[in-house]
Amino acid sequence: MATWTFRRKSPAEKSRNPMQDEFFASNSEAGALVREAIQNSLDARLDENHPVRVRILIANDKKRLDWDATTEWIDTGAWGHFKASGSGLKDIPFDNSACPFLVYEDFNTKGLNGDIYQNAECDGVKNAFYYFLRAEGQSDKKEGELGSWGVGKIVFPKSSRLRAIFVLTTRSEDSKTYLSGQSILKYHKVGDQVYSPDGWFGEIGEKELGLPIDDSQIINKFSEVFSLSRKNETGLSLVVPWPDENITFENLTKSVIEEYFYSILTKKLEVLIETDDMSVQLSEDTLLDEVEKLDTSSEKSLVQLVELAASVLTQPKDQIIKLPRYTGNKPEWQPEMISEELVDDIWGILDSDEPATIRVPLDILYKEDARVEHTFFDVVIKKAKDNVAKPVFVRDGLVITKVLRPKSPGYISLVSIIDSPLKTLLGRAENPAHSEWNVGSDHFKGKYSYGRDYLNFVRLSVKRIIQYIQKDDEEADASILADLFSIPKPENETMPIPEPSPDPGPDVEPPMIPPIPTKEPYYNLVKIDNGFRVYGKKEFTRVREYCIVMAYDLIKGNPFNKWHKADFLVQELTIKTKNTSNYEAKDNCIKFTADNNQFDIEVNGLDINRDLKVRVTSQVAENA
């Protein structure tokens, strides 16, 4: 039977206690666990056409183990080390106490592939087994992947009151299943003997090399005792005995949503969180509903953020507004990047209460060989009158939570980095917790000609774009009829002039409050008996592309994301067109091109008993 083994400290060995915890000290236990565990799972994705599936079980009640059941997995000798003076443990479980545990499992992942006998880093050799179980501060991941420092795995033992974990893996390269375990303490004494921090659960091979268990009877019993759901699927299953009491169902759910909403919405990730008596499935279809159930002061802004990301992900690519490149080699924001016509395009979208997606080009110049890589990132902004939050930065699905960036009051905003060269650059600048960018990072320093400027260019993007589009209209906040049909606001409506205060004096004129201007769109939108009409308004000289999307309104959630063909199909409605070209009508969307403002689209045949939302956007045609 496998047991726990701690290696004796040799006389020549320097005492050096593990310090990796400090990289994650500012994170909550649940937040750190979710962030590091899921990014490792996403990096190990097996089939890119299907999401990574994660299951997290908190066994606090019915499924927890009684003391006698734990002795097969944590023997008396192991307890001698856990209770030893200097072990570093501060909340050791009492004898005969029941053992709650946490299970983390991922599926559609590769598992810990690699030679189980490798005991040192080998150049060019990928070995997930070695790097996960035998290395610290080393990684075989490429720079720019979600996890690449080689220290994030500390969050698993850090989550245990014993600083211990069990590791079961089924590998994609050979379908073999192995079981092992680790504990990371401090240098400690048992009797008169000093032991090293690292404990190993499994077998011991030559030269004291810890080896995993491959006995199917032991593995099957372990899987049953700890309620694993893995059968023959490849991936990783981790068990954390006596988890930190702050790792709760509510905290895990909130952390998954806050950290990985984007990966869930892009169908890269699905997460099941379970306890003995409740569960939640977080997927693209359920995410928004589950956000709205959160009992937290940040729930409103989180709902807005998830809705923003969801609407952008369904936005047609031809609706992205593309900025020209800045002038010169050094990346810097320049007012000339956003022309008056682009300002009008952006405001045409914002005033429709829809998000504007703005693609920003960037050229990365390498210091060593003067190589240039062309890349881009997307800035998404939407008007949100009461919002005072800072922009959210997402690198390849991971929210980078502590980027220094200014607030954007009146807007909710998202910066998405999905292009490989920029993903790699920003990944190199991240700290081990992947929560902020640091120009002094060892992975980043000295690689780029304008390293600090690249970070600032991305970091300040939302602020600069809002600054440039508001240069003629610092307080623009009026809205036009482009959303929910109701009584249209008169086109020339102005803000009311307040009554003068009583007895202002014979020579005091009441102040005139000028109306707040709004950017005029390139269309009119009006309601008709069982539909609507879109026709030209503002004159233009360059060909414009229009997109009309419609959906029946809902009590909650984004109606455009939840439109269903059972509601209606535009190709089955009665549509009259005038002075349009490249006309296309499919599902809930109408697209067309207009040469001037004499165009006219009339849509009839919709349900008069349901509220209709209509989103109209337009931009200059690419070849205009």
XYZ file of C-alpha atoms in Angstrom:
624
model
C 0.000 0.000 0.000
C 1.272 3.469 -0.900
C 2.218 5.796 1.930
C 3.408 9.351 2.510
C 7.172 9.893 2.430
C 9.220 12.946 3.410
C 12.905 13.120 2.479
C 15.485 13.708 5.205
C 17.461 16.927 4.922
C 21.100 16.321 4.040
C 23.802 18.197 6.009
C 24.937 20.105 2.895
C 21.407 21.136 1.930
C 20.500 24.789 2.449
C 17.236 25.344 4.312
C 14.984 27.269 1.928
C 11.279 27.301 2.759
C 8.754 27.580 -0.104
C 7.701 31.180 -0.835
C 5.356 30.743 -3.809
C 2.337 31.555 -1.630
C 3.313 35.228 -1.667
C 2.498 35.481 -5.389
C -1.155 34.772 -4.550
C -1.455 36.342 -1.094
C -3.737 39.158 -2.277
C -6.302 36.778 -3.796
C -9.107 35.069 -1.898
C -8.651 31.318 -1.478
C -11.588 30.580 -3.780
C -10.492 33.208 -6.313
C -6.891 31.966 -6.455
C -7.986 28.343 -6.818
C -10.439 29.096 -9.614
C -8.091 31.396 -11.499
C -5.049 29.119 -11.524
C -6.845 25.789 -11.874
C -9.010 26.774 -14.817
C -6.218 28.503 -16.718
C -4.184 25.269 -16.461
C -7.173 23.331 -17.760
C -7.682 25.704 -20.694
C -3.986 25.452 -21.587
C -4.363 21.637 -21.654
C -7.429 21.631 -23.945
C -7.519 18.486 -26.083
C -10.175 19.091 -28.752
C -10.364 22.727 -29.848
C -13.857 22.146 -31.260
C -15.335 21.417 -27.836
C -15.217 23.243 -24.498
C -13.106 22.245 -21.534
C -15.488 20.904 -18.892
C -14.662 21.509 -15.244
C -16.353 19.940 -12.226
C -15.832 21.294 -8.705
C -17.312 19.373 -5.776
C -17.366 20.604 -2.178
C -18.009 17.594 0.085
C -18.843 19.191 3.431
C -21.667 17.016 4.657
C -22.958 13.691 3.322
C -19.951 12.863 1.153
C -17.232 13.861 3.607
C -15.152 11.058 5.119
C -15.146 9.969 8.719
C -11.780 9.737 10.428
C -11.381 5.987 9.981
C -11.913 6.279 6.232
C -9.073 8.798 5.940
C -6.436 6.552 7.523
C -6.060 4.562 4.323
C -4.959 7.721 2.509
C -3.270 9.684 5.301
C -1.360 7.296 7.538
C -0.046 7.767 11.081
C 3.446 8.528 9.808
C 2.133 11.386 7.673
C 0.366 12.935 10.667
C 3.702 13.001 12.456
C 4.966 15.428 9.791
C 1.791 17.515 9.628
C 1.840 18.011 13.422
C 5.598 18.558 13.625
C 7.143 21.699 15.021
C 7.934 24.091 12.195
C 5.684 22.405 9.597
C 4.040 25.768 8.912
C 0.495 24.452 9.364
C -1.688 26.762 11.449
C -5.063 25.046 11.525
C -4.367 21.322 11.823
C -7.533 19.167 12.000
C -8.255 17.493 15.332
C -7.836 13.748 15.699
C -11.001 11.787 14.925
C -12.558 14.736 13.077
C -14.457 14.162 9.848
C -12.687 15.082 6.608
C -14.444 17.456 4.205
C -12.757 17.626 0.834
C -12.815 19.471 -2.477
C -12.629 17.807 -5.902
C -11.450 19.627 -9.022
C -11.755 17.693 -12.301
C -11.253 18.755 -15.913
C -12.370 16.974 -19.077
C -11.481 17.370 -22.757
C -7.941 17.926 -21.513
C -4.687 16.048 -22.076
C -3.854 14.971 -18.541
C -0.293 14.854 -17.215
C 1.526 13.445 -20.241
C 5.249 12.748 -20.132
C 7.909 10.396 -18.795
C 7.113 9.622 -15.142
C 10.825 8.937 -14.476
C 12.112 12.337 -15.669
C 13.619 14.152 -12.683
C 15.176 17.263 -14.256
C 14.298 19.780 -16.960
C 15.297 18.688 -20.475
C 15.573 21.303 -23.209
C 12.848 20.956 -25.819
C 11.045 18.149 -23.956
C 7.419 18.731 -22.988
C 6.507 16.802 -19.866
C 3.406 17.939 -17.983
C 3.870 15.200 -15.364
C 7.345 16.463 -14.446
C 6.439 20.160 -14.449
C 3.281 19.695 -12.368
C 4.629 17.269 -9.764
C 8.400 17.717 -9.643
C 9.207 21.328 -10.589
C 8.700 24.816 -9.192
C 9.315 28.004 -11.150
C 9.705 25.930 -14.328
C 7.160 25.377 -17.087
C 6.998 23.812 -20.532
C 4.231 26.178 -21.572
C 4.874 28.736 -24.266
C 5.257 32.339 -23.191
C 1.895 34.019 -23.552
C -0.173 30.970 -22.643
C -2.524 31.491 -19.718
C -0.075 29.967 -17.235
C 3.673 30.024 -17.923
C 5.534 30.846 -14.699
C 5.378 27.366 -13.182
C 4.245 28.489 -9.722
C 0.438 28.647 -10.059
C -0.026 25.035 -8.986
C 0.822 26.062 -5.410
C -2.809 27.185 -5.023
C -3.933 23.559 -4.735
C -1.976 22.593 -1.591
C -2.368 26.178 -0.342
C -6.130 25.554 -0.322
C -5.751 22.633 2.117
C -5.353 22.911 5.882
C -2.722 20.150 5.472
C -1.204 21.855 2.419
C -1.758 18.509 0.730
C -3.402 17.246 -2.461
C -4.049 13.977 -4.248
C -3.541 13.881 -8.027
C -5.220 11.411 -10.374
C -4.623 11.703 -14.113
C -5.627 9.794 -17.222
C -3.278 10.712 -20.049
C -4.114 11.349 -23.700
C -0.777 10.014 -24.976
C -1.111 6.453 -23.626
C -4.511 6.261 -21.818
C -2.710 5.266 -18.600
C -4.092 6.362 -15.238
C -1.829 7.299 -12.332
C -2.459 8.350 -8.715
C -0.066 10.343 -6.538
C -0.081 13.054 -3.900
C 1.947 15.946 -2.558
C 2.254 18.090 0.532
C 4.309 21.270 0.705
C 5.230 22.160 4.282
C 8.344 23.879 5.652
C 11.566 22.349 6.910
C 10.467 20.591 10.090
C 11.582 18.170 12.798
C 10.130 14.767 13.639
C 12.017 13.592 16.690
C 15.633 14.610 16.188
C 15.514 14.412 12.394
C 15.009 17.426 10.100
C 12.926 16.815 6.972
C 12.529 18.730 3.723
C 9.216 20.485 2.983
C 7.996 18.161 0.217
C 5.952 15.074 1.006
C 5.089 12.447 -1.615
C 2.135 10.051 -1.668
C 2.816 7.054 -3.871
C 5.702 4.688 -4.348
C 9.418 5.360 -3.952
C 11.779 4.259 -6.717
C 15.531 4.320 -7.123
C 17.415 7.261 -5.637
C 14.336 8.208 -3.597
C 12.404 9.236 -6.703
C 8.695 9.516 -5.958
C 6.603 7.517 -8.434
C 2.831 7.378 -8.980
C 0.557 4.423 -8.270
C -0.795 2.510 -11.272
C -2.639 -0.239 -9.354
C -6.191 -0.184 -10.750
C -7.735 -1.509 -7.518
C -6.261 1.319 -5.467
C -7.190 3.871 -8.125
C -10.775 2.633 -8.392
C -11.223 2.655 -4.618
C -9.774 6.169 -4.392
C -12.169 7.370 -7.123
C -15.139 5.883 -5.287
C -14.188 7.154 -1.829
C -13.622 10.723 -3.059
C -16.657 10.815 -5.396
C -14.714 11.352 -8.622
C -16.794 11.372 -11.801
C -13.924 10.447 -14.128
C -14.302 7.076 -15.823
C -11.991 6.629 -18.785
C -11.869 10.241 -19.973
C -8.478 11.918 -20.192
C -7.690 14.834 -17.910
C -6.850 15.656 -14.319
C -8.683 15.039 -11.028
C -7.412 16.756 -7.869
C -8.597 16.148 -4.314
C -7.960 18.737 -1.583
C -8.506 17.283 1.939
C -9.738 19.649 4.625
C -10.104 22.669 2.293
C -9.991 26.232 3.561
C -13.373 27.163 5.048
C -13.580 30.273 2.839
C -13.837 28.096 -0.261
C -17.616 28.001 -0.432
C -20.174 27.288 -3.129
C -21.070 30.981 -3.356
C -17.453 32.167 -3.523
C -16.516 29.613 -6.163
C -19.522 30.499 -8.324
C -18.817 34.222 -8.113
C -15.108 33.700 -8.850
C -15.742 31.535 -11.915
C -18.130 34.126 -13.354
C -15.866 37.104 -12.631
C -12.681 35.461 -13.902
C -13.933 33.376 -16.825
C -17.199 34.832 -18.142
C -15.533 35.490 -21.488
C -14.240 31.924 -21.906
C -17.707 30.623 -21.023
C -19.431 32.933 -23.520
C -16.987 31.898 -26.275
C -17.799 28.205 -25.628
C -14.271 27.374 -24.520
C -15.356 26.488 -20.994
C -18.224 24.965 -19.020
C -18.127 24.664 -15.226
C -20.257 22.520 -12.901
C -20.067 23.429 -9.192
C -21.628 21.006 -6.713
C -22.204 20.486 -3.021
C -24.149 17.734 -1.280
C -27.453 19.525 -1.838
C -27.053 22.111 -4.623
C -25.350 22.657 -7.942
C -24.939 25.220 -10.692
C -24.008 24.701 -14.340
C -22.201 27.674 -15.883
C -22.334 27.610 -19.669
C -23.014 29.985 -22.518
C -26.755 29.331 -22.189
C -27.023 29.759 -18.403
C -24.391 32.349 -17.556
C -26.484 35.528 -17.604
C -29.264 33.974 -15.532
C -26.744 32.834 -12.926
C -25.085 36.265 -12.791
C -28.416 37.824 -11.930
C -28.807 35.412 -9.002
C -25.587 36.542 -7.320
C -26.068 38.244 -3.980
C -23.379 40.887 -4.276
C -23.101 44.652 -4.525
C -21.216 44.255 -7.810
C -23.997 42.200 -9.399
C -25.386 45.069 -11.506
C -22.064 45.971 -13.109
C -21.250 42.281 -13.598
C -24.569 41.754 -15.385
C -23.815 44.750 -17.604
C -20.358 43.394 -18.357
C -21.585 39.902 -19.238
C -24.354 41.355 -21.409
C -21.806 43.584 -23.146
C -19.502 40.641 -23.902
C -22.401 38.468 -25.073
C -23.723 41.107 -27.467
C -20.282 41.745 -28.936
C -19.639 38.051 -29.550
C -22.788 37.871 -31.690
C -21.971 41.072 -33.556
C -21.303 40.670 -37.300
C -17.622 41.163 -38.135
C -18.461 43.779 -40.729
C -19.813 46.012 -37.938
C -16.375 46.388 -36.329
C -15.006 49.918 -36.722
C -11.365 49.774 -37.773
C -8.997 52.576 -36.831
C -5.974 53.543 -38.934
C -2.508 52.917 -37.540
C -0.754 55.633 -35.518
C 2.050 57.599 -37.238
C 5.651 56.646 -36.439
C 7.257 53.592 -34.821
C 6.492 54.439 -31.208
C 2.934 53.443 -30.293
C 0.984 56.449 -29.095
C -2.584 57.644 -29.290
C -3.127 60.453 -31.805
C -6.375 62.377 -32.405
C -5.965 61.846 -36.155
C -6.635 58.128 -35.645
C -10.361 58.872 -35.221
C -11.652 61.050 -38.055
C -14.904 62.996 -37.897
C -16.562 60.335 -40.030
C -15.448 57.598 -37.636
C -16.682 59.711 -34.726
C -20.090 59.876 -36.412
C -20.049 56.110 -36.955
C -19.210 55.436 -33.319
C -21.862 57.813 -32.029
C -24.431 56.356 -34.399
C -23.960 53.068 -32.532
C -23.628 54.482 -29.010
C -26.722 56.631 -29.356
C -28.638 53.498 -30.325
C -27.774 52.173 -26.849
C -25.608 49.486 -28.439
C -21.932 48.652 -27.922
C -19.365 49.952 -30.408
C -16.467 47.621 -31.199
C -13.341 49.453 -32.309
C -10.356 47.525 -33.682
C -7.004 49.140 -32.928
C -3.904 48.216 -34.968
C -0.492 47.888 -33.339
C 2.986 47.097 -34.697
C 5.336 45.289 -32.313
C 9.039 45.976 -32.862
C 11.491 43.492 -31.326
C 14.714 44.849 -29.906
C 17.025 41.938 -30.712
C 16.438 41.505 -34.458
C 14.313 44.582 -35.351
C 11.546 42.213 -36.433
C 8.056 43.710 -36.730
C 4.804 41.873 -36.025
C 1.461 43.360 -37.003
C -1.303 42.809 -34.481
C -4.498 44.360 -33.085
C -6.895 44.471 -30.148
C -10.569 45.332 -29.802
C -12.039 48.050 -27.581
C -15.737 47.723 -26.799
C -17.624 50.641 -25.239
C -21.261 51.224 -24.431
C -23.018 54.071 -22.715
C -23.970 53.246 -19.124
C -25.110 56.379 -17.337
C -24.586 55.182 -13.759
C -21.452 53.159 -14.370
C -18.190 54.307 -12.780
C -16.225 51.079 -13.208
C -12.848 50.780 -14.849
C -12.381 49.044 -18.219
C -12.029 45.258 -18.100
C -9.099 43.671 -19.935
C -9.410 40.116 -21.259
C -6.397 38.264 -22.650
C -7.389 35.088 -24.457
C -10.430 34.606 -22.229
C -8.697 35.397 -18.921
C -9.667 38.614 -17.114
C -6.541 40.532 -16.073
C -7.975 41.989 -12.893
C -5.396 44.441 -11.579
C -4.234 46.362 -14.643
C -3.613 49.996 -13.746
C -6.141 51.906 -15.837
C -8.271 55.031 -15.449
C -12.016 54.875 -14.890
C -14.421 55.574 -17.749
C -17.461 57.126 -16.030
C -20.646 56.943 -18.068
C -19.436 53.950 -20.053
C -18.999 50.241 -19.570
C -16.013 48.972 -21.518
C -14.080 45.859 -22.406
C -10.685 45.423 -24.073
C -10.282 42.047 -25.800
C -6.857 40.703 -26.769
C -7.157 37.645 -29.020
C -4.400 38.086 -31.632
C -1.299 35.958 -30.984
C 1.546 38.547 -31.107
C -0.154 40.855 -28.607
C -1.339 37.941 -26.442
C 2.280 36.820 -26.173
C 3.595 40.317 -25.404
C 1.076 40.935 -22.637
C 1.485 37.412 -21.266
C 5.209 38.038 -20.880
C 4.484 41.210 -18.923
C 2.158 39.496 -16.464
C 3.053 38.610 -12.895
C 2.915 34.945 -11.763
C -0.720 35.373 -10.711
C -1.530 36.713 -14.231
C -3.407 39.638 -12.695
C -1.365 42.675 -13.802
C 1.232 43.894 -16.320
C 4.717 44.825 -15.198
C 7.364 46.308 -17.487
C 10.023 44.870 -15.167
C 8.911 41.247 -15.561
C 11.831 38.912 -16.346
C 9.892 37.435 -19.261
C 9.255 40.901 -20.736
C 12.215 43.104 -19.942
C 14.564 43.855 -22.849
C 12.543 42.065 -25.551
C 10.803 45.038 -27.182
C 11.921 48.391 -28.534
C 8.973 50.194 -26.921
C 7.990 47.799 -24.127
C 6.511 50.306 -21.693
C 4.753 52.177 -24.524
C 3.024 49.021 -25.790
C 1.574 48.407 -22.332
C 0.433 52.020 -21.967
C -1.055 52.068 -25.470
C -3.345 49.158 -24.570
C -3.935 50.267 -20.985
C -5.089 53.801 -21.951
C -7.094 52.775 -25.027
C -10.562 53.259 -23.557
C -9.713 56.621 -22.043
C -8.204 57.953 -25.283
C -11.050 56.768 -27.520
C -13.687 58.319 -25.264
C -11.617 61.501 -25.085
C -11.377 61.782 -28.880
C -15.024 61.039 -29.673
C -16.186 63.536 -27.047
C -13.981 66.413 -28.146
C -16.965 68.270 -29.602
C -19.479 66.879 -27.150
C -18.068 66.308 -23.701
C -21.458 65.597 -22.159
C -23.288 63.820 -24.992
C -25.897 61.607 -23.375
C -29.160 62.106 -25.270
C -30.640 59.044 -26.965
C -32.466 58.465 -30.219
C -35.234 56.063 -31.115
C -33.354 52.921 -32.071
C -34.302 50.505 -29.330
C -37.689 49.859 -27.849
C -40.664 51.250 -29.718
C -42.453 53.816 -27.623
C -43.465 57.406 -28.209
C -40.634 58.904 -30.275
C -38.778 61.854 -28.833
C -39.260 64.917 -31.067
C -36.192 65.421 -33.184
C -35.600 68.976 -32.000
C -36.398 68.393 -28.365
C -34.140 70.329 -25.994
C -33.484 70.142 -22.296
C -36.049 72.099 -20.241
C -34.988 75.480 -18.940
C -35.223 75.524 -15.139
C -37.440 78.071 -13.437
C -35.506 80.988 -11.915
C -35.122 80.921 -8.177
C -37.608 83.135 -6.276
C -36.892 86.858 -6.300
C -33.639 86.800 -8.213
C -33.579 90.619 -8.268
C -34.635 93.081 -10.951
C -31.351 93.009 -12.863
C -30.670 89.252 -12.780
C -31.502 87.256 -15.893
C -32.192 83.540 -15.372
C -29.382 81.506 -16.906
C -29.990 79.906 -20.271
C -29.149 76.190 -20.167
C -28.139 75.109 -23.675
C -29.459 71.794 -24.944
C -27.090 68.857 -24.798
C -26.334 67.913 -28.406
C -26.430 64.349 -29.632
C -24.664 62.857 -32.616
C -27.174 62.626 -35.458
C -27.416 59.149 -37.009
C -27.486 58.391 -40.727
C -31.061 57.071 -40.575
C -34.570 57.582 -39.181
C -36.400 54.767 -37.392
C -40.157 54.953 -36.878
C -42.886 52.567 -35.826
C -45.695 51.562 -38.187
C -48.800 49.435 -37.513
C -47.212 45.970 -37.415
C -43.584 46.713 -38.002
C -41.173 49.572 -38.546
C -39.538 51.744 -41.170
C -35.884 52.761 -41.585
C -35.101 55.530 -44.070
C -32.402 58.068 -44.845
C -31.855 61.157 -42.756
C -28.433 62.763 -42.733
C -26.725 63.423 -46.054
C -23.557 61.495 -46.828
C -21.175 61.342 -49.758
C -19.607 57.888 -49.275
C -21.431 54.576 -49.642
C -22.663 53.224 -46.284
C -23.433 49.698 -45.095
C -26.453 49.207 -42.827
C -27.381 46.385 -40.496
C -30.837 46.069 -38.883
C -31.272 43.453 -36.149
C -34.608 42.865 -34.420
C -35.982 40.768 -31.552
C -38.962 40.665 -29.224
C -38.208 42.237 -25.858
C -37.742 40.155 -22.694
C -38.272 40.816 -19.009
C -34.566 40.179 -18.403
C -31.530 39.394 -20.483
C -30.438 40.578 -23.901
C -33.291 39.910 -26.386
C -30.932 39.906 -29.385
C -28.905 37.052 -27.884
C -32.063 35.076 -27.093
C -33.895 35.530 -30.402
C -35.230 32.214 -31.728
C -36.457 31.312 -35.200
C -39.809 30.398 -33.603
C -40.298 34.133 -32.913
C -40.057 35.129 -36.587
C -37.838 34.898 -39.662
C -37.279 38.116 -41.613
C -37.348 36.219 -44.904
C -40.999 35.383 -44.124
C -41.998 38.994 -43.366
C -43.265 41.568 -45.866
C -40.361 43.893 -46.660
C -40.346 46.804 -49.108
C -37.035 48.336 -50.167
C -36.100 51.446 -52.115
C -32.718 52.696 -53.351
C -30.716 49.894 -51.727
C -28.164 47.400 -53.052
C -26.471 44.232 -51.736
C -29.718 43.496 -49.916
C -29.716 40.423 -47.656
C -32.409 39.249 -45.196
C -31.873 36.199 -42.993
C -33.031 35.067 -39.538
C -33.488 38.333 -37.569
C -31.103 40.508 -39.574
C -31.367 42.749 -42.651
C -28.244 44.072 -44.352
C -28.000 46.477 -47.267
C -25.874 49.180 -48.852
C -27.009 52.720 -49.670
C -25.355 55.248 -52.000
C -27.160 58.235 -50.465
C -29.868 59.168 -47.969
C -32.757 58.380 -50.321
C -33.004 54.747 -49.173
C -36.114 53.313 -47.509
C -36.819 49.942 -45.817
C -40.307 49.037 -44.556
C -40.849 45.845 -42.531
C -44.378 44.471 -41.911
C -45.811 41.287 -40.406
C -44.526 41.360 -36.836
C -46.628 40.553 -33.764
C -48.367 43.753 -32.667
C -48.951 42.304 -29.173
C -45.238 42.064 -28.333
C -42.697 44.819 -27.738
C -40.070 44.885 -30.448
C -36.477 45.969 -30.065
C -34.646 47.117 -33.182
C -30.921 47.785 -33.453
C -29.701 49.835 -36.422
C -26.007 50.379 -37.123
C -24.201 51.825 -40.109
C -20.683 52.503 -41.240
C -18.803 53.609 -44.331
C -18.416 50.682 -46.752
C -14.875 49.272 -46.821
C -14.473 49.911 -50.551
C -16.237 53.272 -50.552
